[in-house]
Tab-separated table of C-alpha atoms in Angstrom:
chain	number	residue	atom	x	y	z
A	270	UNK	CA	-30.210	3.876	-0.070
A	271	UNK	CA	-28.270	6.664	1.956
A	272	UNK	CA	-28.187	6.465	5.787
A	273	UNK	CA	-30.362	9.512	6.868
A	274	UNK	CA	-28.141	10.720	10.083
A	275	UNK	CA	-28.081	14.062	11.956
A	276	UNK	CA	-28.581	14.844	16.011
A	277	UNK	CA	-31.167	11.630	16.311
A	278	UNK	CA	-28.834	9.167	13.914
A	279	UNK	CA	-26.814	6.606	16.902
A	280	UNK	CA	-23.824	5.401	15.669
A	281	UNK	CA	-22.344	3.357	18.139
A	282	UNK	CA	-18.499	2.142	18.576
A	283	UNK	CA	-17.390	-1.169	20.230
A	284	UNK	CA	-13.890	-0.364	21.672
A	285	UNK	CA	-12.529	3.127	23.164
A	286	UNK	CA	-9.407	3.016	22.360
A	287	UNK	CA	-6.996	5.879	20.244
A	288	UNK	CA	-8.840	4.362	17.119
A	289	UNK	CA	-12.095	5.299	18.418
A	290	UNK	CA	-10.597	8.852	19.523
A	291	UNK	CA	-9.476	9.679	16.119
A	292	UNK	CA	-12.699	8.859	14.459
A	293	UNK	CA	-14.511	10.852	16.884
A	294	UNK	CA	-12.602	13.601	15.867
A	295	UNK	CA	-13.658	12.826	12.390
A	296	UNK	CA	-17.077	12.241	13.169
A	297	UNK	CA	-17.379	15.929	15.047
A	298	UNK	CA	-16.880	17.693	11.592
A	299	UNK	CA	-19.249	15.364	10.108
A	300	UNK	CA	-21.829	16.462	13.362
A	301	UNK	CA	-22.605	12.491	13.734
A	302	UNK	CA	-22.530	11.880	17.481
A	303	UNK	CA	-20.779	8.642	18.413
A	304	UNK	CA	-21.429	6.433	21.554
A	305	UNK	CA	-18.725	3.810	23.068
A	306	UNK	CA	-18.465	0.821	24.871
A	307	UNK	CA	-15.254	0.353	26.277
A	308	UNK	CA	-14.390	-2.035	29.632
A	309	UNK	CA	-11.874	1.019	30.669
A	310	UNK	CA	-13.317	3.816	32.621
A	311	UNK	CA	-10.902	6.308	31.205
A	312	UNK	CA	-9.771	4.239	28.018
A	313	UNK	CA	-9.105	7.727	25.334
A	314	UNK	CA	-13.147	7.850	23.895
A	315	UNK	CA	-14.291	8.519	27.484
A	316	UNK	CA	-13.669	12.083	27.147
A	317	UNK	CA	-15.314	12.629	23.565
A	318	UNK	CA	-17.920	10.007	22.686
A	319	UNK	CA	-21.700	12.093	23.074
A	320	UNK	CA	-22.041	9.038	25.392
A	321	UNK	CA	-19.970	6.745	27.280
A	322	UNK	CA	-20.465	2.726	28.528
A	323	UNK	CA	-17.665	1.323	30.605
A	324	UNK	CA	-18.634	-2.294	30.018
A	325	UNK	CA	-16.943	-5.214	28.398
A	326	UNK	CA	-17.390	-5.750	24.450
A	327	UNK	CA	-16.639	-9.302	24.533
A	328	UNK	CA	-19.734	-9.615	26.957
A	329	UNK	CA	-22.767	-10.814	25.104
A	330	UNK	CA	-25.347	-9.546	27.179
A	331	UNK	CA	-23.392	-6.097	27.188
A	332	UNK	CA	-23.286	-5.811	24.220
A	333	UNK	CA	-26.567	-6.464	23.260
A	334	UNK	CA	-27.825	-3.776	25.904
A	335	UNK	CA	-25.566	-1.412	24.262
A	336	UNK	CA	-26.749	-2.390	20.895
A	337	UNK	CA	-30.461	-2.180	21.162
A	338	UNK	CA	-30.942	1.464	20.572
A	339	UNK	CA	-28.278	2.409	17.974
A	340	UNK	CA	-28.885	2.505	14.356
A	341	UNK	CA	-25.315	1.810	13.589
A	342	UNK	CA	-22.604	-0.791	14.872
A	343	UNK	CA	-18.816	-0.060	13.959
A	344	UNK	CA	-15.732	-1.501	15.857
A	345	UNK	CA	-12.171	0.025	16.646
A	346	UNK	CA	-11.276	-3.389	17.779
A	347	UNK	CA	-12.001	-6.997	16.061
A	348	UNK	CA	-11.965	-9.061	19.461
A	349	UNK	CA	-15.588	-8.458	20.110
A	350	UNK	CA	-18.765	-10.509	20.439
A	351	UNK	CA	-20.048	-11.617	17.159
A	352	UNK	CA	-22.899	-13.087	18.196
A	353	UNK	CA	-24.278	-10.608	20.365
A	354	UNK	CA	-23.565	-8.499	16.470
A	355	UNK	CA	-25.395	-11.066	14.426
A	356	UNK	CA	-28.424	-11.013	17.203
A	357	UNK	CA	-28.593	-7.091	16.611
A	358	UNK	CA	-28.324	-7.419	13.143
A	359	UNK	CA	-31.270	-9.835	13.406
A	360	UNK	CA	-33.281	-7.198	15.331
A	361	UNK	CA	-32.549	-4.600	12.264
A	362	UNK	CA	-29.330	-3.204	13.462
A	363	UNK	CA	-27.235	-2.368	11.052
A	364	UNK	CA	-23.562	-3.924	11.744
A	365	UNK	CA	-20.624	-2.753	9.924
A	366	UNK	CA	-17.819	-4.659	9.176
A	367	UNK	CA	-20.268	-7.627	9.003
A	368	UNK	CA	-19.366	-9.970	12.075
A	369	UNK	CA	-18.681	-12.670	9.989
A	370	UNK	CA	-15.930	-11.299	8.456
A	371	UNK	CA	-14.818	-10.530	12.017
A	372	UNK	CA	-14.806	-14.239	12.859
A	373	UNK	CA	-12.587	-14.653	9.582
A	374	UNK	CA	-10.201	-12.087	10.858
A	375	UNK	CA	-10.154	-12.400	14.744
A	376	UNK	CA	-8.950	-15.647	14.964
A	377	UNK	CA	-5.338	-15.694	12.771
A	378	UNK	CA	-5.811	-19.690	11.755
A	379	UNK	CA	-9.526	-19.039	10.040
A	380	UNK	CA	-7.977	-16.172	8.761
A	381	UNK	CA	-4.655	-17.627	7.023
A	382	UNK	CA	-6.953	-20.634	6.233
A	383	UNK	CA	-9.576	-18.384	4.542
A	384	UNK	CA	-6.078	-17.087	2.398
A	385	UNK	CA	-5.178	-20.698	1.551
A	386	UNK	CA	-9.198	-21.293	0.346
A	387	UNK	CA	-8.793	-18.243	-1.645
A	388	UNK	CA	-5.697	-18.894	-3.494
A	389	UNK	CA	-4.339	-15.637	-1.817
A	390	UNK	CA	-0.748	-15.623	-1.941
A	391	UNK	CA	1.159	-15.905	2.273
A	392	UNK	CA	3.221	-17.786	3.556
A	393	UNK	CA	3.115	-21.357	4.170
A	394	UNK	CA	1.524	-22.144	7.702
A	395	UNK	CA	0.527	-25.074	9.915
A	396	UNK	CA	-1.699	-24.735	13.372
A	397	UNK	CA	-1.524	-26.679	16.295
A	398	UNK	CA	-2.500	-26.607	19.787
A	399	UNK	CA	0.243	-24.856	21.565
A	400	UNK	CA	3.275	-23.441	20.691
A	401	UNK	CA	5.107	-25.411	23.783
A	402	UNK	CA	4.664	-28.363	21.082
A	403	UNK	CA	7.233	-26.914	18.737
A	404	UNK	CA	10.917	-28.201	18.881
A	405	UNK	CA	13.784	-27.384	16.923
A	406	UNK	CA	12.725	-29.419	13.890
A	407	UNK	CA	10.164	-26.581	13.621
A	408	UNK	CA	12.582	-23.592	13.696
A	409	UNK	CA	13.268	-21.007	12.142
A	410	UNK	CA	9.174	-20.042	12.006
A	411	UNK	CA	6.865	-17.228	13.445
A	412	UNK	CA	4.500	-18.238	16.363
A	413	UNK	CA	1.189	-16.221	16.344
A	414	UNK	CA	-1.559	-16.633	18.466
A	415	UNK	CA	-4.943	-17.548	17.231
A	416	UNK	CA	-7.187	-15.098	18.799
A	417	UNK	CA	-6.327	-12.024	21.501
A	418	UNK	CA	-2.974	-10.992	20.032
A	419	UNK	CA	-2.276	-6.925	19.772
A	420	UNK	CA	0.475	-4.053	18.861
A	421	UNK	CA	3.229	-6.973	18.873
A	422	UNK	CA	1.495	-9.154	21.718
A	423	UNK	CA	0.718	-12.897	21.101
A	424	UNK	CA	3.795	-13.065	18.238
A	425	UNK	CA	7.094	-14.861	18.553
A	426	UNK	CA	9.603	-15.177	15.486
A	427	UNK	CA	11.761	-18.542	16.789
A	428	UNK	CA	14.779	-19.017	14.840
A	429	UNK	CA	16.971	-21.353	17.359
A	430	UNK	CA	16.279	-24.037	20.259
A	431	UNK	CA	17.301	-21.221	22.758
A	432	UNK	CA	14.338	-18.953	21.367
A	433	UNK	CA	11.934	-21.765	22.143
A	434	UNK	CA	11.131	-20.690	25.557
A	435	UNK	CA	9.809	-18.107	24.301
A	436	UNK	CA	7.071	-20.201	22.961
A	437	UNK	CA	3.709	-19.875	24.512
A	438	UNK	CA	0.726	-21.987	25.371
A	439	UNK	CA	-2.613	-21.688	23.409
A	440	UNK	CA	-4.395	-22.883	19.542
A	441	UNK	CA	-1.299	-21.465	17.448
A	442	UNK	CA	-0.295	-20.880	13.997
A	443	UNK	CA	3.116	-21.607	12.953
A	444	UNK	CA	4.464	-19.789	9.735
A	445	UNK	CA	7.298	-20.340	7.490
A	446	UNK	CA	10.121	-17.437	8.451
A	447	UNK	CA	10.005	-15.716	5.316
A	448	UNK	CA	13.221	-13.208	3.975
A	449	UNK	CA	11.552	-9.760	4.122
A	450	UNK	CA	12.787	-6.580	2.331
A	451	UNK	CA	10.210	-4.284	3.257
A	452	UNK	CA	6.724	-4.992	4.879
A	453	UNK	CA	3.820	-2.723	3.345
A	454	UNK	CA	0.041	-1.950	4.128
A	455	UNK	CA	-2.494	-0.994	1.812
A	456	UNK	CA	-5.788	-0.104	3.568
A	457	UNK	CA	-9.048	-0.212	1.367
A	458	UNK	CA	-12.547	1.194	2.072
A	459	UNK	CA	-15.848	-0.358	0.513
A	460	UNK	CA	-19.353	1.102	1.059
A	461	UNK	CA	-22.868	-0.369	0.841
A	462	UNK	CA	-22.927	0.759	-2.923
A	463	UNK	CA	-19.765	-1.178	-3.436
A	464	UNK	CA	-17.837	2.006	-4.614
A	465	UNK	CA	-13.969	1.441	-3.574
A	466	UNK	CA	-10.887	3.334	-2.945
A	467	UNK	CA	-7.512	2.185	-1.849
A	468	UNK	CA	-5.016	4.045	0.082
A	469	UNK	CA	-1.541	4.572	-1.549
A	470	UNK	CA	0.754	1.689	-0.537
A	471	UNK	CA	3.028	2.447	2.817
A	472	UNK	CA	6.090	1.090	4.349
A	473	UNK	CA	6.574	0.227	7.916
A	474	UNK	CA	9.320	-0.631	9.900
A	475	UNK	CA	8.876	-2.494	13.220
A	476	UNK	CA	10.641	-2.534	16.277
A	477	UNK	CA	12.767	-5.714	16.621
A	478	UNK	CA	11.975	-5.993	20.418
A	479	UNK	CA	8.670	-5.139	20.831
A	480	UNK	CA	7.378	-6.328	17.175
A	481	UNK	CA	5.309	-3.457	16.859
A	482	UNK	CA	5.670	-0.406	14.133
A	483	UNK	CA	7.753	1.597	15.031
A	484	UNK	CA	7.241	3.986	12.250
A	485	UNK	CA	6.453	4.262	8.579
A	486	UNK	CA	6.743	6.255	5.403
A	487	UNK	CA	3.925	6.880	2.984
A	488	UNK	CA	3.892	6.626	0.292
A	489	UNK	CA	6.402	3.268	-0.185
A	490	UNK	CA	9.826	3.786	-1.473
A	491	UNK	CA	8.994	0.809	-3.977
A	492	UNK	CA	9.030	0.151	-7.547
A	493	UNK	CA	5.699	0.807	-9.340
A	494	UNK	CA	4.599	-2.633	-10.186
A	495	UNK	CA	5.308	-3.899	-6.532
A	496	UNK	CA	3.275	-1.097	-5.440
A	497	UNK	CA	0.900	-2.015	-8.071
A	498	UNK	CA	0.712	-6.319	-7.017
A	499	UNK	CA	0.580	-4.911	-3.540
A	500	UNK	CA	-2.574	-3.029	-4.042
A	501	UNK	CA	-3.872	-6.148	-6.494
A	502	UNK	CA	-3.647	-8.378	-3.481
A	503	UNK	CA	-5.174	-6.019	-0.881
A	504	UNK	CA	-8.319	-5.593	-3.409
A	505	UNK	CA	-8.337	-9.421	-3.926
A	506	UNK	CA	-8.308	-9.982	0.201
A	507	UNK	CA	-11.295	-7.371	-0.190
A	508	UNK	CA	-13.036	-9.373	-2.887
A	509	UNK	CA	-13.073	-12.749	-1.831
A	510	UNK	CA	-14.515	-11.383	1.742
A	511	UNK	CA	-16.761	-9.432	-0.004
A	512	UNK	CA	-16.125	-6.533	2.843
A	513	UNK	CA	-17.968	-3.540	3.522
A	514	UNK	CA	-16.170	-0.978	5.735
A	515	UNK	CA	-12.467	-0.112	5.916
A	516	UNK	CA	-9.680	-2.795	6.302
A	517	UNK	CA	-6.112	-2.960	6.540
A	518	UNK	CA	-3.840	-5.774	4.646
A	519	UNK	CA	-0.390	-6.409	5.792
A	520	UNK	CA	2.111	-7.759	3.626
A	521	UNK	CA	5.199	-8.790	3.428
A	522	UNK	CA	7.436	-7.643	0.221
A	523	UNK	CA	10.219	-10.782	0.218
A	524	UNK	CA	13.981	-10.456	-0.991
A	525	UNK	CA	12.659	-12.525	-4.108
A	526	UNK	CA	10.271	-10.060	-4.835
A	527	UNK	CA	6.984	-11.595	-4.157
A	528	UNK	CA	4.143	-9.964	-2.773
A	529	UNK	CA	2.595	-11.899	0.604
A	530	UNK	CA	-0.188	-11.663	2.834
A	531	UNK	CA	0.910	-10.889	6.601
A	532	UNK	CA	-2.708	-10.623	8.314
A	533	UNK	CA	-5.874	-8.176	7.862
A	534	UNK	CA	-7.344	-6.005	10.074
A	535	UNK	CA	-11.418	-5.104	9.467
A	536	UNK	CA	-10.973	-1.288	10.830
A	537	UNK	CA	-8.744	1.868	11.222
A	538	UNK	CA	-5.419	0.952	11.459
A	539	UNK	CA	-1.599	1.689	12.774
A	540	UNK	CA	-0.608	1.883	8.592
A	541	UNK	CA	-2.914	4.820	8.392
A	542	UNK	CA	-2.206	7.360	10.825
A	543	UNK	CA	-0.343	9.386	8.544
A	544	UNK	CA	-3.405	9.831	6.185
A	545	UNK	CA	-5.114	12.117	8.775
A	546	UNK	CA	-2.360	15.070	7.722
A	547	UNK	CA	-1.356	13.734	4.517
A	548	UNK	CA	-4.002	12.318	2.562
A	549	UNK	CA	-6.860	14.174	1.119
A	550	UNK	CA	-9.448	12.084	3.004
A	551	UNK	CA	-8.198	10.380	5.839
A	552	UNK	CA	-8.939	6.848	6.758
A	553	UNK	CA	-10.952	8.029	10.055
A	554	UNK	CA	-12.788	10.071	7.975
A	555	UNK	CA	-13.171	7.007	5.048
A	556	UNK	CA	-14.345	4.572	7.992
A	557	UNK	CA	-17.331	6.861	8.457
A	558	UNK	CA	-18.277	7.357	4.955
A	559	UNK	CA	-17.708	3.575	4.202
A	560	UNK	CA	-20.645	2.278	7.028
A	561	UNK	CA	-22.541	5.289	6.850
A	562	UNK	CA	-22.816	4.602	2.886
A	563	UNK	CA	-21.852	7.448	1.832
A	564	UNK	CA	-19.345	8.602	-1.012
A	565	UNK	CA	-16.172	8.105	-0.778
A	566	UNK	CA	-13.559	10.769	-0.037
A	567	UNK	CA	-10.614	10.730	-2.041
A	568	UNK	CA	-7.506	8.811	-1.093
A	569	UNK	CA	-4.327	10.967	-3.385
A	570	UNK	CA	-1.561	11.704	-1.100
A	571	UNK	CA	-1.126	15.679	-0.268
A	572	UNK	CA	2.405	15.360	0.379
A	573	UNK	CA	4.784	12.465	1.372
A	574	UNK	CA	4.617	11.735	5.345
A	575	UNK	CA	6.042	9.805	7.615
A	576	UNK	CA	4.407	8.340	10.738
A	577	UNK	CA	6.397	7.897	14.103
A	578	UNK	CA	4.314	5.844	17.145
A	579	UNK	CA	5.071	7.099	20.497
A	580	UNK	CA	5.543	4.589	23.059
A	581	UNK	CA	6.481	3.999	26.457
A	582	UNK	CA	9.801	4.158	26.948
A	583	UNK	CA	11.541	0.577	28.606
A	584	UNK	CA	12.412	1.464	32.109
A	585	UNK	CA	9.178	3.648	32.705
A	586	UNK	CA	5.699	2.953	34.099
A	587	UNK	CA	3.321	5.065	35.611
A	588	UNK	CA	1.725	8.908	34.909
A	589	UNK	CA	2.893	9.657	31.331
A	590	UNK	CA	5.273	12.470	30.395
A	591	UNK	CA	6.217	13.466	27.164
A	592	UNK	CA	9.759	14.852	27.601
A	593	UNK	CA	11.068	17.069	24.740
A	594	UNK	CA	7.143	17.771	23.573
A	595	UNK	CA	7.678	21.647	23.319
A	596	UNK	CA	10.806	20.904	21.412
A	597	UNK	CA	8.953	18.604	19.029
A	598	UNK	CA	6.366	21.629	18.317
A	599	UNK	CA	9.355	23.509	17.211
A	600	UNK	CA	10.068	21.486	14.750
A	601	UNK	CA	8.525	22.660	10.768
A	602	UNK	CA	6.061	19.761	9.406
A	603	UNK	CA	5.609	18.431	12.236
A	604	UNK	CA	2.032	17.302	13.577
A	605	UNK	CA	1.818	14.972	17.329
A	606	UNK	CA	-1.466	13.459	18.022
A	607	UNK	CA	-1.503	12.709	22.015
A	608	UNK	CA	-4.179	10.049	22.564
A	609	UNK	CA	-5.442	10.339	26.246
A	610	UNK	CA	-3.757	7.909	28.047
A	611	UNK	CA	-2.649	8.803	31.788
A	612	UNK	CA	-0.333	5.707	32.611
A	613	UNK	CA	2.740	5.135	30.523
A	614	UNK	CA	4.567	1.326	30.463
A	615	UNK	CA	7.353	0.073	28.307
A	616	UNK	CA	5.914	-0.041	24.648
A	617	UNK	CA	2.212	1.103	25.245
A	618	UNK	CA	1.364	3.344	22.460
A	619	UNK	CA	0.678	6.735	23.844
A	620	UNK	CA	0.559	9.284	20.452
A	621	UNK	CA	1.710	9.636	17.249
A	622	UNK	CA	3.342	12.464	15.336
A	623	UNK	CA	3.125	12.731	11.702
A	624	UNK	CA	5.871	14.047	9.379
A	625	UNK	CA	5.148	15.843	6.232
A	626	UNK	CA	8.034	16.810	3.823
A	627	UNK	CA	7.826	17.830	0.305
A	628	UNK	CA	10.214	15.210	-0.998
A	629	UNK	CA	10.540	11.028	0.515
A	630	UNK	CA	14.017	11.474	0.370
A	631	UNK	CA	13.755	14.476	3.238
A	632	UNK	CA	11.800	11.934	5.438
A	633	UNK	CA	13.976	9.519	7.635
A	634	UNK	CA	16.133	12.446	8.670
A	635	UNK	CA	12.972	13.867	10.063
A	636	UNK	CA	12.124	10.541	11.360
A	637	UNK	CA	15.083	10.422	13.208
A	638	UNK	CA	15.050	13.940	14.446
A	639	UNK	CA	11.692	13.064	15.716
A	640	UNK	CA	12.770	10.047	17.504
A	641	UNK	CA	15.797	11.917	19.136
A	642	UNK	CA	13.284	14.948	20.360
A	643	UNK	CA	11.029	13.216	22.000
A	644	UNK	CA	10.656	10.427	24.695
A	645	UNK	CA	7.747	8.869	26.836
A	646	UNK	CA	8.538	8.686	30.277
A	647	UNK	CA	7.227	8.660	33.680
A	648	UNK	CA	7.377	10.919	37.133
């Protein structure tokens, strides 16, 4: 049965982050009023949400005080309190994605293990208790953290002995260094109903220092039956977890040509920006038809787009300038999407700006116009 929602419906949001701010602005057209619980005071929701909790999701009690009232739990961020969620749930409130898939997904060894138990093709992996355990017998190999890791946070790819001090302490999964061509996302939404749609397959490219994306192009510039395994793997991720919501798979495309399974994400994601400007429904607007039950919008791309993430430049901390921002709104195709944030520091993402064009081939020399235009600095 359909959600009935309108001014009384309480749909409430654990994190308050740019995720949260973009489905807000999603939700506004829908006229579904959205309330957030967010441990920063002025985190980007603050502003917009209908109401506003500074308090700290990973707080059980908190969260179950915030939860009580709502009719509907969704998340912007997976490193939340699943128990207070499976309490609320108990009580009647509805929780969407189902904290047990959050479990899964939060902590990167259940989640590669879950792969393995699945016969879901990634790449070979080990965990141990800290990454100051590994020595050069291990190398080369990528170091993730098990739980807490973010935009490029928590990751270390060690491919000599001198890159072992950048090993850090902590339960740690240690993956085979595979040989990437490209790396791709495919984001998928499920409702209640168990109708699905899939998003057209993009390519990102990540920043080498700060292992974050840096930006992308949609749709991938890949053969049609890599784009095609690609989106066979996302929906078999989706499948096996039985998800409701909207989630995010990360893969890898290797030199050999196989198709791998990088890591999931159970919300809105960085691989999906673009969609707001260049897909026909965008993924903010997908997340809140997908726990709200509703149908689902359709996914066909409008016209080819690129995605650039604006971060803090290195060298800069403190109140956030965008120099070269009026120069950037000169530009044709062009769309920035400023996300709130007062305080600039190296590599905090601060905006994006989409790209349309009416051909991929047009895109990277937008890209790189883009990049040139604008920077993120401080006073």
């Amino acid at each position: 049965m359909k959600p009935v929602y309108g001014k009384n419906f309480k749909l409430g949001i654990l994190g308050g982050g740019q995720l949260g701010r973009m489905l807000i602005q999603e939700a506004a057209s829908l006229d579904i009023q959205i309330h957030v619980l967010d441990p920063t005071h002025d985190a980007p929701c603050a502003e917009l949400a209908n109401s506003f909790t500074c308090g700290e999701f990973r707080d059980y009690d908190t969260v179950m005080k915030f939860g009580t009232d709502k009719d509907l739990i969704t998340i912007e961020i997976e490193d939340v309190n699943t128990q207070a969620l499976k309490d609320l749930q108990a009580q009647g409130v509805k929780v969407c994605p189902d904290p047990a898939h959050l479990e899964i997904i939060k902590d990167k060894g259940i989640q590669k293990q879950f792969y393995a138990d699945h016969n879901i093709a990634t790449s070979d992996f080990r965990l141990i208790e800290s990454g100051t355990e590994l020595t050069a017998d291990d190398l080369p190999c990528v170091l993730k953290a098990r739980t807490g890791g973010y935009d490029g946070k928590g990751v270390a790819v060690l491919r000599s002995a001198d890159d072992l001090a950048k090993a850090f302490d902590g339960p740690c999964v240690v993956e085979d260094l595979v040989d990437i061509e490209k790396e791709l996302s495919v984001i998928i939404a499920r409702n209640e109903q168990g109708e699905t749609k899939a998003f057209p397959v993009v390519e990102l490219v990540f920043d080498p220092v700060a292992n974050l994306v840096d930006y992308l192009f949609a749709p991938a510039n890949i053969a049609d039956d890599v784009a095609a395994s690609a989106e066979k793997l996302a929906m078999q991720v989706a499948d096996a977890l039985e998800f409701r919501g909207i989630i995010a798979i990360e893969m890898f495309l290797t030199t050999s040509g196989e198709v791998l399974v990088n890591e999931a994400a159970p919300r809105t994601h960085n691989s999906g920006h673009h969609s707001i400007e260049g897909n026909i429904c965008s993924q903010f607007e997908q997340h809140l038809r997908s726990v709200l039950n509703l149908p689902l919008g359709s996914t066909e791309t409008l016209r080819p787009a690129a995605m650039v993430n604006l971060v803090g430049a290195e060298g800069y901390t403190g109140p956030v300038i965008y120099d070269g921002f009026d120069d950037l709104l000169r530009m044709e195709g062009v769309y920035p999407h400023i996300y709130g944030k007062s305080t600039t520091k190296p590599f905090r993402k601060m905006g994006h700006v989409t790209i349309l064009a009416n051909e991929v081939a047009e895109l990277p020399a937008k890209v790189a116009q883009v990049k040139e235009t604008i920077r993120v600095i401080s006073k």
